[in-house]
């Protein structure tokens, strides 16, 4: 089933997602503030919306892939015009449980459906159609749009009503990045004794395959095998900071979460 889809956000993940929607023969109308990215994806077959409000008048479904909940809410405000043709909005960002529920309620009052579909995987996975969507919202809406999600991903799991997918993504991130923080410390420990780490790396990477994906193989290959400095990236830092703030808000001890966040950011400055 081919659809006419609006897509907002052509960053590291969004560009690959649109590429795969085009390969699946969907008609995609895009918007992004990065004109270079827009021109590149238009050359692959997408259409350009000159402004967000223009998109809201020509499509039934809009997918968002934006870096922050605040931006998602601002964009949604622009989309929900009085004469909008939009019936469903799908947000693939990592929202808070409160943000997800707020957006759902806001759109429901306008007779617009909302699916929150945070994803697992990075830039390469998006391009290779190897991301994993966790989806929350009304199941009937999910059934309508799951084919579109499958056209962008290797796996799509319906988690249930809000905020099931949001919580699952945050829990997954905490477990994954605590592993990565540990991996950074292990790397420093190993290299204080030996530079011949191939066999150790093989054991660790094979053992990680069933533990939150290829955590060791994907994230610390160069650290263990080549002794490269550990570099934190902005996306995990953002998600870990979000979990810390939510723990504080819910009066849950944030000590462990804060420790994972700080270890992730600061470990292995030099060898």
Tab-separated table of C-alpha atoms in Angstrom:
chain	number	residue	atom	x	y	z
A	1	UNK	CA	0.000	0.000	0.000
A	2	UNK	CA	1.547	3.274	-1.139
A	3	UNK	CA	0.826	6.434	0.836
A	4	UNK	CA	1.343	10.172	0.568
A	5	UNK	CA	3.458	10.981	3.601
A	6	UNK	CA	4.827	14.174	5.088
A	7	UNK	CA	8.235	13.860	6.754
A	8	UNK	CA	9.861	16.509	8.951
A	9	UNK	CA	13.487	16.150	10.068
A	10	UNK	CA	16.266	14.976	7.730
A	11	UNK	CA	19.030	14.505	10.285
A	12	UNK	CA	21.171	11.409	10.854
A	13	UNK	CA	18.134	9.132	11.161
A	14	UNK	CA	15.491	10.944	9.144
A	15	UNK	CA	17.403	11.034	5.873
A	16	UNK	CA	17.811	7.257	5.825
A	17	UNK	CA	14.192	6.724	6.802
A	18	UNK	CA	12.922	8.868	3.923
A	19	UNK	CA	15.279	7.078	1.534
A	20	UNK	CA	13.629	3.785	2.429
A	21	UNK	CA	10.113	5.227	2.159
A	22	UNK	CA	10.979	6.312	-1.375
A	23	UNK	CA	12.349	2.857	-2.185
A	24	UNK	CA	9.004	1.455	-1.032
A	25	UNK	CA	7.288	3.733	-3.602
A	26	UNK	CA	5.607	6.069	-1.124
A	27	UNK	CA	5.157	9.688	-2.166
A	28	UNK	CA	7.087	11.705	0.433
A	29	UNK	CA	6.911	15.453	0.994
A	30	UNK	CA	9.772	16.671	3.187
A	31	UNK	CA	10.651	19.681	5.286
A	32	UNK	CA	13.915	20.544	7.016
A	33	UNK	CA	15.847	23.720	7.781
A	34	UNK	CA	18.958	22.172	6.180
A	35	UNK	CA	18.579	23.061	2.503
A	36	UNK	CA	21.475	20.800	1.505
A	37	UNK	CA	19.732	17.751	2.952
A	38	UNK	CA	16.463	18.764	1.335
A	39	UNK	CA	18.036	19.108	-2.100
A	40	UNK	CA	19.761	15.756	-1.745
A	41	UNK	CA	16.605	13.878	-0.799
A	42	UNK	CA	14.594	15.673	-3.485
A	43	UNK	CA	17.126	14.393	-6.010
A	44	UNK	CA	16.149	10.888	-4.882
A	45	UNK	CA	12.478	11.491	-5.583
A	46	UNK	CA	10.999	13.348	-2.616
A	47	UNK	CA	8.974	16.554	-2.914
A	48	UNK	CA	9.761	19.681	-0.896
A	49	UNK	CA	7.391	21.651	1.317
A	50	UNK	CA	8.554	25.261	1.569
A	51	UNK	CA	6.975	25.615	4.991
A	52	UNK	CA	5.420	23.305	7.571
A	53	UNK	CA	1.925	24.747	7.156
A	54	UNK	CA	2.014	23.890	3.452
A	55	UNK	CA	2.544	20.227	4.282
A	56	UNK	CA	-0.460	20.188	6.610
A	57	UNK	CA	-2.769	20.858	3.665
A	58	UNK	CA	-1.670	18.048	1.328
A	59	UNK	CA	-1.004	14.858	3.349
A	60	UNK	CA	-2.942	12.567	5.679
A	61	UNK	CA	0.062	11.313	7.686
A	62	UNK	CA	3.131	13.165	8.943
A	63	UNK	CA	6.208	11.513	10.446
A	64	UNK	CA	8.466	13.535	12.742
A	65	UNK	CA	12.149	12.775	13.364
A	66	UNK	CA	13.306	15.693	15.501
A	67	UNK	CA	16.026	16.149	18.149
A	68	UNK	CA	14.001	17.384	21.134
A	69	UNK	CA	10.444	17.093	22.547
A	70	UNK	CA	10.115	20.879	22.599
A	71	UNK	CA	10.748	21.030	18.850
A	72	UNK	CA	8.246	18.226	18.227
A	73	UNK	CA	5.547	20.143	20.100
A	74	UNK	CA	6.306	23.383	18.251
A	75	UNK	CA	6.134	21.619	14.888
A	76	UNK	CA	2.867	19.911	15.788
A	77	UNK	CA	1.381	23.297	16.688
A	78	UNK	CA	2.257	24.490	13.189
A	79	UNK	CA	0.787	21.385	11.573
A	80	UNK	CA	-2.583	21.475	13.312
A	81	UNK	CA	-4.240	24.210	11.274
A	82	UNK	CA	-8.004	24.695	10.937
A	83	UNK	CA	-8.087	23.315	7.400
A	84	UNK	CA	-5.526	20.536	7.850
A	85	UNK	CA	-5.866	17.276	5.937
A	86	UNK	CA	-3.724	15.421	8.477
A	87	UNK	CA	-5.336	12.391	10.109
A	88	UNK	CA	-2.300	10.902	11.879
A	89	UNK	CA	1.025	12.143	13.261
A	90	UNK	CA	3.825	9.684	14.075
A	91	UNK	CA	6.699	10.940	16.227
A	92	UNK	CA	9.857	8.800	16.131
A	93	UNK	CA	11.780	10.905	18.661
A	94	UNK	CA	12.493	9.990	22.270
A	95	UNK	CA	9.830	11.870	24.246
A	96	UNK	CA	9.079	11.889	27.952
A	97	UNK	CA	5.987	9.966	29.115
A	98	UNK	CA	4.384	13.314	29.948
A	99	UNK	CA	5.130	14.784	26.512
A	100	UNK	CA	3.759	11.710	24.750
A	101	UNK	CA	0.488	11.874	26.683
A	102	UNK	CA	0.184	15.650	26.234
A	103	UNK	CA	0.606	15.397	22.460
A	104	UNK	CA	-1.828	12.472	22.281
A	105	UNK	CA	-4.505	14.413	24.170
A	106	UNK	CA	-3.930	17.588	22.156
A	107	UNK	CA	-4.284	15.793	18.836
A	108	UNK	CA	-7.250	13.698	19.971
A	109	UNK	CA	-9.146	16.917	20.709
A	110	UNK	CA	-8.577	17.838	17.034
A	111	UNK	CA	-9.632	14.374	15.796
A	112	UNK	CA	-6.053	13.573	14.783
A	113	UNK	CA	-4.496	10.231	15.769
A	114	UNK	CA	-1.044	10.020	17.345
A	115	UNK	CA	1.522	7.232	17.427
A	116	UNK	CA	4.728	7.580	19.393
A	117	UNK	CA	7.362	5.336	17.798
A	118	UNK	CA	10.809	5.769	19.357
A	119	UNK	CA	13.482	3.776	17.579
A	120	UNK	CA	16.589	1.783	18.290
A	121	UNK	CA	19.538	2.028	15.912
A	122	UNK	CA	21.838	4.675	14.458
A	123	UNK	CA	22.531	6.507	11.205
A	124	UNK	CA	23.883	3.457	9.376
A	125	UNK	CA	20.981	1.334	10.576
A	126	UNK	CA	18.506	3.917	9.263
A	127	UNK	CA	20.098	3.899	5.817
A	128	UNK	CA	20.225	0.094	5.754
A	129	UNK	CA	16.608	-0.252	6.917
A	130	UNK	CA	17.819	-1.946	10.057
A	131	UNK	CA	16.224	0.164	12.789
A	132	UNK	CA	13.734	-1.136	15.344
A	133	UNK	CA	10.539	0.790	16.154
A	134	UNK	CA	8.777	0.551	19.511
A	135	UNK	CA	5.229	1.843	19.053
A	136	UNK	CA	2.590	3.117	21.471
A	137	UNK	CA	-0.901	4.472	20.838
A	138	UNK	CA	-4.263	3.159	19.681
A	139	UNK	CA	-3.850	-0.322	18.214
A	140	UNK	CA	-6.261	0.328	15.341
A	141	UNK	CA	-4.115	3.285	14.250
A	142	UNK	CA	-0.989	1.170	14.525
A	143	UNK	CA	-2.545	-1.504	12.291
A	144	UNK	CA	-3.214	1.147	9.645
A	145	UNK	CA	0.346	2.479	9.574
A	146	UNK	CA	2.487	-0.497	10.527
A	147	UNK	CA	3.252	-1.161	6.850
A	148	UNK	CA	4.808	2.317	6.620
A	149	UNK	CA	6.915	1.657	9.711
A	150	UNK	CA	8.014	-1.703	8.311
A	151	UNK	CA	9.126	0.062	5.134
A	152	UNK	CA	11.665	1.977	7.250
A	153	UNK	CA	12.704	-0.734	9.709
A	154	UNK	CA	13.727	-4.350	10.092
A	155	UNK	CA	11.543	-4.752	13.174
A	156	UNK	CA	8.384	-3.054	14.481
A	157	UNK	CA	6.902	-3.920	17.896
A	158	UNK	CA	3.565	-2.616	19.139
A	159	UNK	CA	4.070	-2.066	22.880
A	160	UNK	CA	0.544	-0.960	23.842
A	161	UNK	CA	-1.086	2.202	25.097
A	162	UNK	CA	0.911	5.283	26.062
A	163	UNK	CA	3.541	5.479	27.506
A	164	UNK	CA	4.645	1.851	27.018
A	165	UNK	CA	7.059	2.421	24.120
A	166	UNK	CA	8.492	5.606	25.624
A	167	UNK	CA	9.308	3.796	28.862
A	168	UNK	CA	10.687	0.777	26.996
A	169	UNK	CA	13.062	2.987	24.991
A	170	UNK	CA	14.316	4.802	28.090
A	171	UNK	CA	14.804	1.522	29.972
A	172	UNK	CA	16.659	0.034	27.010
A	173	UNK	CA	18.931	3.065	26.802
A	174	UNK	CA	19.815	2.915	30.479
A	175	UNK	CA	20.783	-0.762	30.169
A	176	UNK	CA	22.647	-0.262	26.898
A	177	UNK	CA	24.614	2.795	27.956
A	178	UNK	CA	25.450	1.357	31.350
A	179	UNK	CA	27.010	-1.516	29.398
A	180	UNK	CA	28.856	0.976	27.228
A	181	UNK	CA	30.128	2.899	30.238
A	182	UNK	CA	31.380	-0.393	31.672
A	183	UNK	CA	32.966	-1.240	28.323
A	184	UNK	CA	34.911	2.013	28.383
A	185	UNK	CA	36.283	1.201	31.822
A	186	UNK	CA	37.123	-2.357	30.753
A	187	UNK	CA	39.018	-1.024	27.737
A	188	UNK	CA	41.177	1.179	29.924
A	189	UNK	CA	41.832	-1.740	32.278
A	190	UNK	CA	42.837	-4.112	29.469
A	191	UNK	CA	45.241	-1.715	27.815
A	192	UNK	CA	47.026	-0.993	31.069
A	193	UNK	CA	48.249	-4.601	30.836
A	194	UNK	CA	48.496	-5.454	27.142
A	195	UNK	CA	47.954	-4.163	23.615
A	196	UNK	CA	47.214	-7.697	22.359
A	197	UNK	CA	43.455	-7.598	22.940
A	198	UNK	CA	42.092	-9.421	19.873
A	199	UNK	CA	41.145	-12.660	21.627
A	200	UNK	CA	39.655	-10.805	24.596
A	201	UNK	CA	37.661	-8.561	22.289
A	202	UNK	CA	36.362	-11.595	20.397
A	203	UNK	CA	35.091	-13.165	23.614
A	204	UNK	CA	33.432	-9.951	24.783
A	205	UNK	CA	31.872	-9.083	21.442
A	206	UNK	CA	30.431	-12.557	20.952
A	207	UNK	CA	29.047	-12.505	24.473
A	208	UNK	CA	27.336	-9.172	23.869
A	209	UNK	CA	25.223	-10.307	20.925
A	210	UNK	CA	22.325	-11.338	23.164
A	211	UNK	CA	22.785	-8.440	25.558
A	212	UNK	CA	21.176	-5.307	24.059
A	213	UNK	CA	22.478	-5.969	20.588
A	214	UNK	CA	26.054	-5.747	19.449
A	215	UNK	CA	27.003	-3.304	22.186
A	216	UNK	CA	30.668	-4.179	22.375
A	217	UNK	CA	31.223	-4.926	18.700
A	218	UNK	CA	29.548	-1.735	17.449
A	219	UNK	CA	30.577	0.742	20.095
A	220	UNK	CA	34.039	-0.113	21.395
A	221	UNK	CA	35.774	-1.972	18.602
A	222	UNK	CA	38.382	0.747	18.096
A	223	UNK	CA	38.807	1.266	21.829
A	224	UNK	CA	39.736	-2.324	22.590
A	225	UNK	CA	41.548	-3.213	19.370
A	226	UNK	CA	43.316	0.064	18.608
A	227	UNK	CA	43.362	1.911	21.888
A	228	UNK	CA	41.487	4.916	20.548
A	229	UNK	CA	40.123	7.463	22.987
A	230	UNK	CA	36.588	7.007	24.180
A	231	UNK	CA	34.264	9.670	22.747
A	232	UNK	CA	30.815	10.282	24.160
A	233	UNK	CA	28.154	11.315	21.655
A	234	UNK	CA	25.338	13.788	22.143
A	235	UNK	CA	22.400	11.412	21.626
A	236	UNK	CA	23.130	9.042	24.552
A	237	UNK	CA	23.980	12.021	26.752
A	238	UNK	CA	20.598	13.568	25.908
A	239	UNK	CA	18.694	10.359	26.669
A	240	UNK	CA	20.604	9.693	29.894
A	241	UNK	CA	20.022	13.273	31.042
A	242	UNK	CA	16.322	12.774	30.361
A	243	UNK	CA	16.208	9.638	32.510
A	244	UNK	CA	17.993	11.415	35.367
A	245	UNK	CA	15.487	14.279	35.284
A	246	UNK	CA	12.530	11.861	35.189
A	247	UNK	CA	13.916	9.920	38.164
A	248	UNK	CA	14.190	13.141	40.143
A	249	UNK	CA	10.653	14.153	39.178
A	250	UNK	CA	9.252	10.791	40.306
A	251	UNK	CA	11.256	10.828	43.581
A	252	UNK	CA	13.239	7.795	42.444
A	253	UNK	CA	16.918	7.689	43.380
A	254	UNK	CA	18.889	9.091	40.472
A	255	UNK	CA	22.300	8.087	41.854
A	256	UNK	CA	22.825	5.092	39.587
A	257	UNK	CA	21.460	6.882	36.512
A	258	UNK	CA	23.645	9.901	37.237
A	259	UNK	CA	26.696	7.676	37.669
A	260	UNK	CA	26.065	5.965	34.319
A	261	UNK	CA	25.658	9.360	32.668
A	262	UNK	CA	28.900	10.706	34.101
A	263	UNK	CA	30.876	7.548	33.339
A	264	UNK	CA	29.553	7.566	29.788
A	265	UNK	CA	30.665	11.179	29.302
A	266	UNK	CA	34.040	11.199	31.017
A	267	UNK	CA	35.754	7.794	30.972
A	268	UNK	CA	38.883	7.025	28.990
A	269	UNK	CA	40.196	10.486	28.263
A	270	UNK	CA	43.618	9.006	27.632
A	271	UNK	CA	45.383	5.664	27.853
